[in-house]
Tab-separated table of C-alpha atoms and ligand atoms in Angstrom:
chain	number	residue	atom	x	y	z
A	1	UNK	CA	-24.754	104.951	-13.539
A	2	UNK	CA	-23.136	102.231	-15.394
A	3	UNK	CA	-20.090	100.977	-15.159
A	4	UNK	CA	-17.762	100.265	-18.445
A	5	UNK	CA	-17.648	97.096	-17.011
A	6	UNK	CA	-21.526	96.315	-17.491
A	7	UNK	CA	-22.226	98.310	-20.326
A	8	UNK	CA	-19.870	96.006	-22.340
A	9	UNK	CA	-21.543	92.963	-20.690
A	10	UNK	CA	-24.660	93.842	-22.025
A	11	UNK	CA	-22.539	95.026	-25.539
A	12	UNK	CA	-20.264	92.182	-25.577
A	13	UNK	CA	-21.785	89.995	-22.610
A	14	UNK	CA	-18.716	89.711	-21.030
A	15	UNK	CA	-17.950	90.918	-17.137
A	16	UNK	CA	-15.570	92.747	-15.526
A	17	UNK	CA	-12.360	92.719	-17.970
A	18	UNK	CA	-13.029	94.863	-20.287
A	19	UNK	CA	-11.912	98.373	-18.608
A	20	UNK	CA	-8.896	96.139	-16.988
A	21	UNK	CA	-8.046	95.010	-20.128
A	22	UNK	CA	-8.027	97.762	-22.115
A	23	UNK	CA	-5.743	99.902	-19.715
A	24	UNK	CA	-3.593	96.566	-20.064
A	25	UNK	CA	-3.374	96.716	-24.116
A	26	UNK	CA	-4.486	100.331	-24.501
A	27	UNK	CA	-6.487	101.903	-27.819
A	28	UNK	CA	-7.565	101.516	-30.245
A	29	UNK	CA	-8.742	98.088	-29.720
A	30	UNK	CA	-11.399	96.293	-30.944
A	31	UNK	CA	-13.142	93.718	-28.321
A	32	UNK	CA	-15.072	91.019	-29.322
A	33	UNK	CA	-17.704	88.754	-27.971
A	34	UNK	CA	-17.136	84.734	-28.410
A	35	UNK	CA	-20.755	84.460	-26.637
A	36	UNK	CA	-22.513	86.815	-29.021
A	37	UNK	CA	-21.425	85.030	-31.947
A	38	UNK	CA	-23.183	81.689	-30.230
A	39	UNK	CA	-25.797	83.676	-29.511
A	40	UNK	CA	-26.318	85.133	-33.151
A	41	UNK	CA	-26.222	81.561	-34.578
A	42	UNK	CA	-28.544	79.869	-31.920
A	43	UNK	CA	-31.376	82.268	-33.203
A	44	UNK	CA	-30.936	81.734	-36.053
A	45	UNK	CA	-31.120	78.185	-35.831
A	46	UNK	CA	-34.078	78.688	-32.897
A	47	UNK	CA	-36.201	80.082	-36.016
A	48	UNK	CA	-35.291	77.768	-38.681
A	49	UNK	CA	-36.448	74.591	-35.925
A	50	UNK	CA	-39.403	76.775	-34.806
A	51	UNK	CA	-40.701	76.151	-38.473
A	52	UNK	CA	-39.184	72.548	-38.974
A	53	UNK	CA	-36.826	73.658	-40.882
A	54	UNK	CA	-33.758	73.081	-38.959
A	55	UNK	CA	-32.117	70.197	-40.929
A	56	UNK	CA	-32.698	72.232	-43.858
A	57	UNK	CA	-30.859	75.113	-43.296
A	58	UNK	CA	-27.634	75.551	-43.201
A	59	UNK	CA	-25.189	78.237	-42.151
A	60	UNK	CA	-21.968	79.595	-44.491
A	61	UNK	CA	-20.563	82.523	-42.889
A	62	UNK	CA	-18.597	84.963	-45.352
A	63	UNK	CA	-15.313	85.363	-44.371
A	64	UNK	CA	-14.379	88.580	-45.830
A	65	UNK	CA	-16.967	90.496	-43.454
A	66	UNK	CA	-14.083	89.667	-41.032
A	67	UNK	CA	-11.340	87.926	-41.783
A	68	UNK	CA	-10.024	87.040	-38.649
A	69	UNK	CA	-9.619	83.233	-38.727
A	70	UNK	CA	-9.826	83.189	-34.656
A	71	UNK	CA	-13.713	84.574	-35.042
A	72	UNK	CA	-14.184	81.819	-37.835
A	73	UNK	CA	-12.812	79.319	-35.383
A	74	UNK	CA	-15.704	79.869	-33.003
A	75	UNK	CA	-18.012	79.913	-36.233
A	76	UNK	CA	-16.338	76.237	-37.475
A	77	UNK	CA	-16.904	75.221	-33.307
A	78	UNK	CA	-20.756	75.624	-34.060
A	79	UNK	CA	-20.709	73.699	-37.379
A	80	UNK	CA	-21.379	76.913	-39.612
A	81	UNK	CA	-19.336	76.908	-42.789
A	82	UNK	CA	-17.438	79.279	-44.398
A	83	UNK	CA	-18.278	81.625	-47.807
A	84	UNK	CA	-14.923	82.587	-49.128
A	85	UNK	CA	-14.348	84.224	-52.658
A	86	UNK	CA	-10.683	83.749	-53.741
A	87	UNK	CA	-7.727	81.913	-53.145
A	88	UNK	CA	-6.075	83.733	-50.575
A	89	UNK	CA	-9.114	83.635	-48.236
A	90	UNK	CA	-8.669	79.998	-48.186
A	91	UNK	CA	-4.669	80.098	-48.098
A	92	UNK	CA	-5.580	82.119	-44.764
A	93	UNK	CA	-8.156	79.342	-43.362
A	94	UNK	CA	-5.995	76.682	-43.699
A	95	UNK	CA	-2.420	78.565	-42.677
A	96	UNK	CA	-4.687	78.683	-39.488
A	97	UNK	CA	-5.482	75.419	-39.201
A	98	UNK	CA	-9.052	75.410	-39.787
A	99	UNK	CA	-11.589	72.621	-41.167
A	100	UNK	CA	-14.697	74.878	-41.713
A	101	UNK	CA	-16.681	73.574	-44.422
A	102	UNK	CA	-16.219	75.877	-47.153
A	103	UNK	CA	-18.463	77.019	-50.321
A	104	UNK	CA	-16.776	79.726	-52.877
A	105	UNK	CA	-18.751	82.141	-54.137
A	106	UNK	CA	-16.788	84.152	-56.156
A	107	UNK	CA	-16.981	86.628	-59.619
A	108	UNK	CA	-15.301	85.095	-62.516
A	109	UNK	CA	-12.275	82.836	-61.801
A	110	UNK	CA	-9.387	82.551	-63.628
A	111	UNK	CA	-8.647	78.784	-65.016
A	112	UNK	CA	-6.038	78.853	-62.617
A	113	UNK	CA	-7.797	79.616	-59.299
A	114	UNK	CA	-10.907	77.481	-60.711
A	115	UNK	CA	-8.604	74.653	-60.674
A	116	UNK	CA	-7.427	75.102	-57.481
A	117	UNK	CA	-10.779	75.200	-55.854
A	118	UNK	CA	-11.308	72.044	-58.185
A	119	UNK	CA	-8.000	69.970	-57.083
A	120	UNK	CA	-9.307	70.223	-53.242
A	121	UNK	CA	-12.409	69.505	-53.851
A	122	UNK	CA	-14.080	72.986	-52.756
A	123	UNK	CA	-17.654	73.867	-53.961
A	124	UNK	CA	-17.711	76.748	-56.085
A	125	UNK	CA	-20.625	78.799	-57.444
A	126	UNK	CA	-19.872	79.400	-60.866
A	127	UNK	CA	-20.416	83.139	-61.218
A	128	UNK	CA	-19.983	82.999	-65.555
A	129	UNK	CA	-20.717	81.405	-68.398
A	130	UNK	CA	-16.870	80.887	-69.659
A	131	UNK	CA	-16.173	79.192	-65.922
A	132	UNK	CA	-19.449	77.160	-66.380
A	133	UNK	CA	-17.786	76.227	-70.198
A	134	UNK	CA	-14.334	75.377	-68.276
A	135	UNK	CA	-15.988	73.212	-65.820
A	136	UNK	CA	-18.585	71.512	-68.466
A	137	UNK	CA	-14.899	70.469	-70.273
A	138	UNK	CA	-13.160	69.250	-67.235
A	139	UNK	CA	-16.552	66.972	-67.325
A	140	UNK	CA	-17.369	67.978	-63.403
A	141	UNK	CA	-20.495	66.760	-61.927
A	142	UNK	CA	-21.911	68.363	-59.081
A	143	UNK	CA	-22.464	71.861	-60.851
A	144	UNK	CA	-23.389	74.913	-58.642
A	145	UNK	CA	-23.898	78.279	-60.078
A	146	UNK	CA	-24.288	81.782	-59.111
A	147	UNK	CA	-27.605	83.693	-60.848
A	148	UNK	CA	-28.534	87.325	-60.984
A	149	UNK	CA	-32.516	87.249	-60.551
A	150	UNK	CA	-32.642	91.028	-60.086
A	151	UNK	CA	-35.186	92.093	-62.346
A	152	UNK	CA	-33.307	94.591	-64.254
A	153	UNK	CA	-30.295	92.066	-64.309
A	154	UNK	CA	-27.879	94.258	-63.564
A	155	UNK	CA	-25.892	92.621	-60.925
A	156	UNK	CA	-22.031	92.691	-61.345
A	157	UNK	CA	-22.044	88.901	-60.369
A	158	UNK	CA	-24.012	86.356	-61.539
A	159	UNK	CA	-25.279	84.449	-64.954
A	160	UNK	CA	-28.496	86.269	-66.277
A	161	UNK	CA	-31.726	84.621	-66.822
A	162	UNK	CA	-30.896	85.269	-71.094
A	163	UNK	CA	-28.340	82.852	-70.536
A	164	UNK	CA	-30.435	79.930	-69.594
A	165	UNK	CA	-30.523	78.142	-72.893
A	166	UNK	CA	-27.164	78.314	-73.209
A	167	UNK	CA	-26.806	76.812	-69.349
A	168	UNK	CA	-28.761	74.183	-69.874
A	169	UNK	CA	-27.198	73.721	-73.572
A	170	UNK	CA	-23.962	73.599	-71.605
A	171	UNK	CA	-25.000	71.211	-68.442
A	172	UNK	CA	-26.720	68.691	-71.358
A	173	UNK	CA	-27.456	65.388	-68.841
A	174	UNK	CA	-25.510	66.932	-66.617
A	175	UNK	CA	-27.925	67.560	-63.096
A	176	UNK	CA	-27.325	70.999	-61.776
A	177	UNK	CA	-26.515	70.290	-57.925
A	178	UNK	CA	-26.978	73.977	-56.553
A	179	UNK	CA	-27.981	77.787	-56.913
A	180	UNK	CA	-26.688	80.655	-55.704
A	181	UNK	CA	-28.391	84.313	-55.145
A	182	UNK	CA	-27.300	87.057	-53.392
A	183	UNK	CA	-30.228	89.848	-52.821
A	184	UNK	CA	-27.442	92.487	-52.259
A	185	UNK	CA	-26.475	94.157	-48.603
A	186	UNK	CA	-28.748	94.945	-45.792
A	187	UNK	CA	-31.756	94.161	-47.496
A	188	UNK	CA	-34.709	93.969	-45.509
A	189	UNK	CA	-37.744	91.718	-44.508
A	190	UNK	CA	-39.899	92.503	-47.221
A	191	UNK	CA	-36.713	92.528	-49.717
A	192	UNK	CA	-35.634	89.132	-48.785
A	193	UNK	CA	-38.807	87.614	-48.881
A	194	UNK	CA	-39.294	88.622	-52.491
A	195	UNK	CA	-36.092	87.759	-53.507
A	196	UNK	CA	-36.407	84.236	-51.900
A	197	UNK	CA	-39.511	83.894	-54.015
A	198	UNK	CA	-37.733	84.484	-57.357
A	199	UNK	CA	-35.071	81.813	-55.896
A	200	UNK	CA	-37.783	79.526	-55.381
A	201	UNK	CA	-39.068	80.194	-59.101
A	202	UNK	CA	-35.556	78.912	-60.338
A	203	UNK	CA	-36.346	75.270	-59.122
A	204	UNK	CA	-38.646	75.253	-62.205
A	205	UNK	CA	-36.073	76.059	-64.732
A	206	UNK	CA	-33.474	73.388	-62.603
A	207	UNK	CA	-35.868	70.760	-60.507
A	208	UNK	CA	-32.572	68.664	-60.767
A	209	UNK	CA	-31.218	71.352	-57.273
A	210	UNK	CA	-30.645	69.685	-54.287
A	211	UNK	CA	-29.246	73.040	-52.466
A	212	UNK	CA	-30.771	76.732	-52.677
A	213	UNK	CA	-28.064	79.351	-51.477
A	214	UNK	CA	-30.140	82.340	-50.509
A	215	UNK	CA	-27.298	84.002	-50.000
A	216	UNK	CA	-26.891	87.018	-47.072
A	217	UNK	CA	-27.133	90.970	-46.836
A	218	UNK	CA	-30.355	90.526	-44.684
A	219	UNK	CA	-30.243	93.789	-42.747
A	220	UNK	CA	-29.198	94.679	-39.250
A	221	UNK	CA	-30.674	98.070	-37.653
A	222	UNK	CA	-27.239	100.467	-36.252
A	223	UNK	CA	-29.648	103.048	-34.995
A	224	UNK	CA	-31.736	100.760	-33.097
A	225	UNK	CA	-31.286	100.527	-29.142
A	226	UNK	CA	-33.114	97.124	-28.610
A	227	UNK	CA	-30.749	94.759	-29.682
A	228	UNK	CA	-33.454	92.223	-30.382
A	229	UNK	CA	-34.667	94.255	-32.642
A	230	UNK	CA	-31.511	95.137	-34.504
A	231	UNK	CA	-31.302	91.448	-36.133
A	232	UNK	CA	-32.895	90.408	-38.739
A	233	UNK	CA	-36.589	88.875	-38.429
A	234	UNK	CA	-35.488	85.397	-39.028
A	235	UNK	CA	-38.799	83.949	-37.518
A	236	UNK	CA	-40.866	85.689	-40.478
A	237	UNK	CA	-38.093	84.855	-42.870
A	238	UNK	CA	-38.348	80.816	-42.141
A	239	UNK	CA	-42.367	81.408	-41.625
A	240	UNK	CA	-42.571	82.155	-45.276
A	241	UNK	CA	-40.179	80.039	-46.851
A	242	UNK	CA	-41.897	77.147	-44.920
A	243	UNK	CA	-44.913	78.163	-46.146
A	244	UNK	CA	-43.247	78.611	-49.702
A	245	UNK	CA	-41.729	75.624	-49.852
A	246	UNK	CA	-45.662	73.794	-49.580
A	247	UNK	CA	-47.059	76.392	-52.432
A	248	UNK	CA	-44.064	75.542	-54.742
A	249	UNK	CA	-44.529	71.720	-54.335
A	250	UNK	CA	-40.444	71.636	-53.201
A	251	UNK	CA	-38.965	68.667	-52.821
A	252	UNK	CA	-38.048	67.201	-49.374
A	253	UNK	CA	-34.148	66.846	-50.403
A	254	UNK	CA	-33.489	70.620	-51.514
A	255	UNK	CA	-31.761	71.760	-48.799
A	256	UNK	CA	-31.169	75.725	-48.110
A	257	UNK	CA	-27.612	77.467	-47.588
A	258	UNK	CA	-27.982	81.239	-45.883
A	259	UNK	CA	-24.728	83.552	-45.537
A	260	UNK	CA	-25.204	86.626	-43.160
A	261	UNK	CA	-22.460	88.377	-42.601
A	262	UNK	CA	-23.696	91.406	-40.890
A	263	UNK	CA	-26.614	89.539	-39.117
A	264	UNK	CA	-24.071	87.233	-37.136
A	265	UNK	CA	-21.139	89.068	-36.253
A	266	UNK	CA	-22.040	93.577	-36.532
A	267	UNK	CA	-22.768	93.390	-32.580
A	268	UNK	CA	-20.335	91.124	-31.662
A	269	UNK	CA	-17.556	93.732	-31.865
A	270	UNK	CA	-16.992	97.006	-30.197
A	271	UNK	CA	-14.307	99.496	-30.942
A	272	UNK	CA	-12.710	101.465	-27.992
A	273	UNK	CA	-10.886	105.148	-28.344
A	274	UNK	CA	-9.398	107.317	-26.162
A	275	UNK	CA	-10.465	111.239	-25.504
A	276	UNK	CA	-6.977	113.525	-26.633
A	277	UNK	CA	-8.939	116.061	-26.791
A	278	UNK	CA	-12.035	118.465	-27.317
A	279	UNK	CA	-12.491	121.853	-28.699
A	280	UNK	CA	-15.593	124.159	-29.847
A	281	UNK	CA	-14.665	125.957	-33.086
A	282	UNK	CA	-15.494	129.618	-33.165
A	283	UNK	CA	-18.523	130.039	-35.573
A	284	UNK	CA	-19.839	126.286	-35.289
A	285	UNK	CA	-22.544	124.650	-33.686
A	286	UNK	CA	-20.661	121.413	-32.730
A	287	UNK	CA	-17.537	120.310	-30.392
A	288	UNK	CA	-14.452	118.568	-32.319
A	289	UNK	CA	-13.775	115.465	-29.689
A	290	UNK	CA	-10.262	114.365	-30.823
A	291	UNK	CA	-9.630	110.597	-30.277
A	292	UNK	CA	-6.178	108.565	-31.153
A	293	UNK	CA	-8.883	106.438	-33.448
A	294	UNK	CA	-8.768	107.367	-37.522
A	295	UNK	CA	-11.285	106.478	-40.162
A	296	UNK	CA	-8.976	103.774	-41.348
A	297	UNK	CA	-9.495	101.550	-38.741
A	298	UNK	CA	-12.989	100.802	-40.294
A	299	UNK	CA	-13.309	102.971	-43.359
A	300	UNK	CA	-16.859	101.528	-44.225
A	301	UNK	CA	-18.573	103.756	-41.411
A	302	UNK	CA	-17.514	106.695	-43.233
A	303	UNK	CA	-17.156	105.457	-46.788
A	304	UNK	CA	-21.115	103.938	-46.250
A	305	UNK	CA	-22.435	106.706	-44.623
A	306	UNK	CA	-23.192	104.170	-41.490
A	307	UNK	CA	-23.751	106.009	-38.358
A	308	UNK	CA	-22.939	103.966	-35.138
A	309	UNK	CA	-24.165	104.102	-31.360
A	310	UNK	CA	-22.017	105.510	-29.155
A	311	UNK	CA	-20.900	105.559	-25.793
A	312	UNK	CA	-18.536	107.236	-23.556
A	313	UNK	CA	-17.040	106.425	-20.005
A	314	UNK	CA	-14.375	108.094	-17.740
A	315	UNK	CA	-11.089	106.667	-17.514
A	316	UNK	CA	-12.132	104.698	-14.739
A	317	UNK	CA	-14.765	102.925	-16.728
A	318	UNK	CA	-17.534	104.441	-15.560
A	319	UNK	CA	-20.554	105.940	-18.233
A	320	UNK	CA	-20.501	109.337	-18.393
A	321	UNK	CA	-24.251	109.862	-19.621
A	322	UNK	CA	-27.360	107.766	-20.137
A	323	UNK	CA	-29.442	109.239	-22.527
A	324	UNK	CA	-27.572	111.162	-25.909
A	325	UNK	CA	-30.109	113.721	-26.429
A	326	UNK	CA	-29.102	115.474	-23.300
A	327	UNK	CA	-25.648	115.556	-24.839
A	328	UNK	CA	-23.562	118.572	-27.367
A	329	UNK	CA	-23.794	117.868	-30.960
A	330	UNK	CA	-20.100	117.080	-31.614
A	331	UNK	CA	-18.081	115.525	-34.604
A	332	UNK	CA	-15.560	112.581	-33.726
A	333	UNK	CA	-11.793	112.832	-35.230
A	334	UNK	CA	-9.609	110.764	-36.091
A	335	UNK	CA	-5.927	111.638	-35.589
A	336	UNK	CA	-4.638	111.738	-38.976
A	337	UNK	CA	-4.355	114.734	-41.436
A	338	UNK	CA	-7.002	113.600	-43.759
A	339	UNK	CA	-9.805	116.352	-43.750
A	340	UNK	CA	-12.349	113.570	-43.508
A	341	UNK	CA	-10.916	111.652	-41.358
A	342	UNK	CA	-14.053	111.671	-38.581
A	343	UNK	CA	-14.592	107.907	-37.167
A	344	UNK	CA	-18.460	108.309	-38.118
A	345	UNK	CA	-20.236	110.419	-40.786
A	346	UNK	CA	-22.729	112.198	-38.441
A	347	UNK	CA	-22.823	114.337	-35.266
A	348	UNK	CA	-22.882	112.044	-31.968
A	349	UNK	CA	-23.635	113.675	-28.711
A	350	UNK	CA	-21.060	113.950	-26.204
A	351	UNK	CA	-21.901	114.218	-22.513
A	352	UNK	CA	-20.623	117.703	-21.146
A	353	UNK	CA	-18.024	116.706	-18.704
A	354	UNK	CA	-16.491	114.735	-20.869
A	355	UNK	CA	-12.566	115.154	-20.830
A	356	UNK	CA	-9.628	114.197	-21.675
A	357	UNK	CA	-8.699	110.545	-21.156
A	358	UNK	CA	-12.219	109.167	-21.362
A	359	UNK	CA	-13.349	106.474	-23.476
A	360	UNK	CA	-15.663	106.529	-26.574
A	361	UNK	CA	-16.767	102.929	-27.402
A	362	UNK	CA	-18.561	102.499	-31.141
A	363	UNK	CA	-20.647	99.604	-30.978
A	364	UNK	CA	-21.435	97.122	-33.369
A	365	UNK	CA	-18.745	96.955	-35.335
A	366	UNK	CA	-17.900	93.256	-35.546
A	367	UNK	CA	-18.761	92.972	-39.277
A	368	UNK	CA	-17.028	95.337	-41.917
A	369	UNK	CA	-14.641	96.914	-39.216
A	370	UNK	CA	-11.418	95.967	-38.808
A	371	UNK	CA	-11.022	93.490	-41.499
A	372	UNK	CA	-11.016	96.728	-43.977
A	373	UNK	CA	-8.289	98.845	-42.091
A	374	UNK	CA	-6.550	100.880	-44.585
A	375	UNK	CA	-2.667	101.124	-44.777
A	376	UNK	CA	-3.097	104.227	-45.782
A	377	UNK	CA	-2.010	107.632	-43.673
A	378	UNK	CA	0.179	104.940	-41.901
A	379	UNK	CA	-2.037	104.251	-38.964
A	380	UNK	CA	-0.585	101.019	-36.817
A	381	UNK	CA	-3.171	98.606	-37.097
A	382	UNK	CA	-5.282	98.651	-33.803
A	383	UNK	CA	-5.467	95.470	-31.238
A	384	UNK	CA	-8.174	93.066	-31.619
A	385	UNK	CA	-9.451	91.064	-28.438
A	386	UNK	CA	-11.723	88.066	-28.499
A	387	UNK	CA	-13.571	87.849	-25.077
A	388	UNK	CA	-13.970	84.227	-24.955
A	389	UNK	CA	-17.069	82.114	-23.031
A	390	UNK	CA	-15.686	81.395	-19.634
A	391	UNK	CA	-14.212	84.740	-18.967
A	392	UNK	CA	-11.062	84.728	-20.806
A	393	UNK	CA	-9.603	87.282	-22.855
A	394	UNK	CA	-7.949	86.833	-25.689
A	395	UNK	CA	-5.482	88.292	-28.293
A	396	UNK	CA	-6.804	88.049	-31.641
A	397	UNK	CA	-4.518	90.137	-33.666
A	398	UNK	CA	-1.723	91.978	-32.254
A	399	UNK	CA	-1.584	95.902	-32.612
A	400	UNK	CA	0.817	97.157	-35.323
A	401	UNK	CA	3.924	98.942	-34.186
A	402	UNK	CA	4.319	102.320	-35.125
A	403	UNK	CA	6.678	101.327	-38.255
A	404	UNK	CA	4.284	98.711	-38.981
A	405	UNK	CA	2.508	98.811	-42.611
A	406	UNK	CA	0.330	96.173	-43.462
A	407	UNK	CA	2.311	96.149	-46.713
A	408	UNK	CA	5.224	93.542	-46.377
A	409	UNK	CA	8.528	95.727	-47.787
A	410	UNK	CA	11.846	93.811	-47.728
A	411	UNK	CA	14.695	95.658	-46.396
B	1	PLP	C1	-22.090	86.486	-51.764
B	1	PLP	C2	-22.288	87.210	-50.470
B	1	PLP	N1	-22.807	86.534	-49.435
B	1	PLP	C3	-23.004	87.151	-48.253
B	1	PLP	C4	-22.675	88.478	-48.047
B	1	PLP	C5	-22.888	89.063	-46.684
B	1	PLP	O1	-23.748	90.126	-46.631
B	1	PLP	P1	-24.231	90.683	-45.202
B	1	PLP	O2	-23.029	90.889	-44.351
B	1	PLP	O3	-24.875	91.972	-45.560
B	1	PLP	O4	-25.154	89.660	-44.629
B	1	PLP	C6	-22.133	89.216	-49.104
B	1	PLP	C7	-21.813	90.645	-48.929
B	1	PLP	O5	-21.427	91.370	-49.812
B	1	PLP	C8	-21.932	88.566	-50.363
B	1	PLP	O6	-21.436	89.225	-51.410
């Protein structure tokens, strides 16, 4: 039997503090992994060398997947950069003290935040034509912009292929330094792969680029219990474009910009609940496990249909079950009023002495987790916990009190 202990090694490769620490700060809490994060960017890197590519690729993290500038510290520590999309994001970086490198990607900017990126120098990819016009006028070199190549051009962000003429009507002898795509979330292999083949059919229309932003959504596996096969297949991914990069004739100096979100942080994060509770209602086929943990802690779960691992230990910290198909079907609550308000949209199977006080942990939920918790139904925030390399723990963002809303109301 495991111990809470080891199971979150293996989750969040950390020993021994984790069931200390969380009696110490309690739940909900979020725990993350500092060494996962390294780990997520090494392999990526590991497959982008393995094809020669290394120098060529470069890493931009987006912040929103979770804005926690402590997690974007260990990302600047690595020399990955940061995708950010408005002005507050970066208000946030730098209120913390950070240098990452930073590249906005944004939808259409007013003249005032475009100037603001422009006055500190920031890279933006120009997501419209009228920002592209504003930046043609302020007679900026350097030009990057954001393209929809989805074939039915339909993408909310972007400039559409139509509007090439006027582009390059625009840019006149201007050189267009960079383009941006974004294939859209968890896309997989085969998705990617296509879409970085219409990318690589831009550098016709612009052989003037010098950077190719493939952008990220490459797609990470929740259901899968190998972890190495939950990431993305970055080896194929860099096989192609190396082989891609020969068939298109590509020059040496275009240099490629990737920005998973999900890819490098989803399994760095866990988030731990306790057991209040646990009832069979008459006339169902499934137990109601109650847990002090709501759905607006990390409404995308629910809101996305997303259906997490789970695991469950007594309050000692040991695991109360191996395997989940020996479990009951049960549903798990949250402890608000809302009639949805389950943590995850699907039935999880709970081991049959499980009780009171015991622990549910819902891994990978390092990306789109607690960066989206809701102020609604007045939940206090929960704790978030950075378990650092060199077995220290950390607190990344305190919990809310119970009076706290993440709305700031004068008095
Ligand atoms: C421009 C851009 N880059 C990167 C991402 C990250 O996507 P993922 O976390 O699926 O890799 C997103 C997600 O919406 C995005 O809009």
């Amino acid at each position: 039997m495991s111990s809470l202990a080891t199971y979150t090694e293996t989750m969040i490769m950390h020993p021994s503090i984790p069931t200390r620490v969380i009696r110490t700060v309690g739940t909900p809490s979020f725990i993350y992994s500092e060494e996962t994060i390294v780990r997520n960017v090494s392999k990526i890197r590991e497959a982008a060398e393995r094809h020669g590519l290394a120098d060529r690729v470069h890493l931009s993290v987006p912040y929103f997947v979770n804005s926690n500038p402590h997690l974007f510290k260990i990302l600047e520590g690595l020399g990955a950069g940061a995708t950010i999309q408005n002005v507050e994001e970066n208000e946030q970086l730098e209120e913390f003290g950070l240098n990452i490198p930073r590249i906005v990607s944004p939808t259409h900017l007013s003249d005032k935040d475009l100037d603001y990126f422009l006055a500190r120098g920031i890279p933006i990819n120009l997501a419209t034509l009228s920002n592209l016009e504003r930046a043609v006028e302020l007679n900026l070199n350097g030009l990057r912009l954001r393209i929809d190549i989805f074939p039915d051009q339909d993408q909310r962000h972007g400039i559409k292929l139509l509007d090439f003429p006027r582009v390059k009507e625009l840019l006149g002898n201007r050189k267009l330094k960079g383009i941006h795509v974004y294939p859209g979330t968890s896309s997989d292999l085969e998705a990617c792969l296509r879409f970085q083949k219409r990318a690589l059919g831009l550098l016709k229309e612009f052989p003037s680029i010098t950077e190719l932003n493939l952008g990220g959504g490459f797609s990470f596996d929740y259901q899968e219990k190998d972890n190495e096969k939950q990431h993305f297949d970055w080896v194929a991914y860099f096989g192609r474009l190396k082989e891609r990069i020969a068939s298109f004739k590509m020059k040496e100096d275009v240099n490629f910009v990737l920005e998973p979100g999900r890819d490098i942080l989803a399994d760095s994060g866990v988030l731990v609940l306790r057991v209040t509770g646990m009832e069979k209602p008459s006339g169902k086929n499934y137990h109601e496990v109650y847990t002090d943990g709501s759905y607006v802690l990390m409404p995308s779960a629910m809101l996305k249909g997303r259906q997490h691992q789970v695991a469950f230990f007594d309050a000692d910290g040991y695991e109360l079950r191996e395997e989940d198909q020996d479990g009951l079907p049960a549903k798990l609550n949250g402890n608000t009023t809302l009639s949805s308000d389950r943590i995850l949209p699907g039935i999880v199977y709970i081991p049959p002495t499980i009780k009171t006080g015991d622990y549910v942990i819902i891994r990978d939920v390092g990306s789109y987790g607690a960066t989206q918790h809701l102020e609604f139904l007045n939940k206090a925030p929960a704790i978030e916990m950075l378990a650092k390399t060199g077995n220290s723990m950390e607190v990344i963002s305190r919990r809310g009190s119970l009076t706290d809303k993440t709305r700031n109301i004068p008095k």
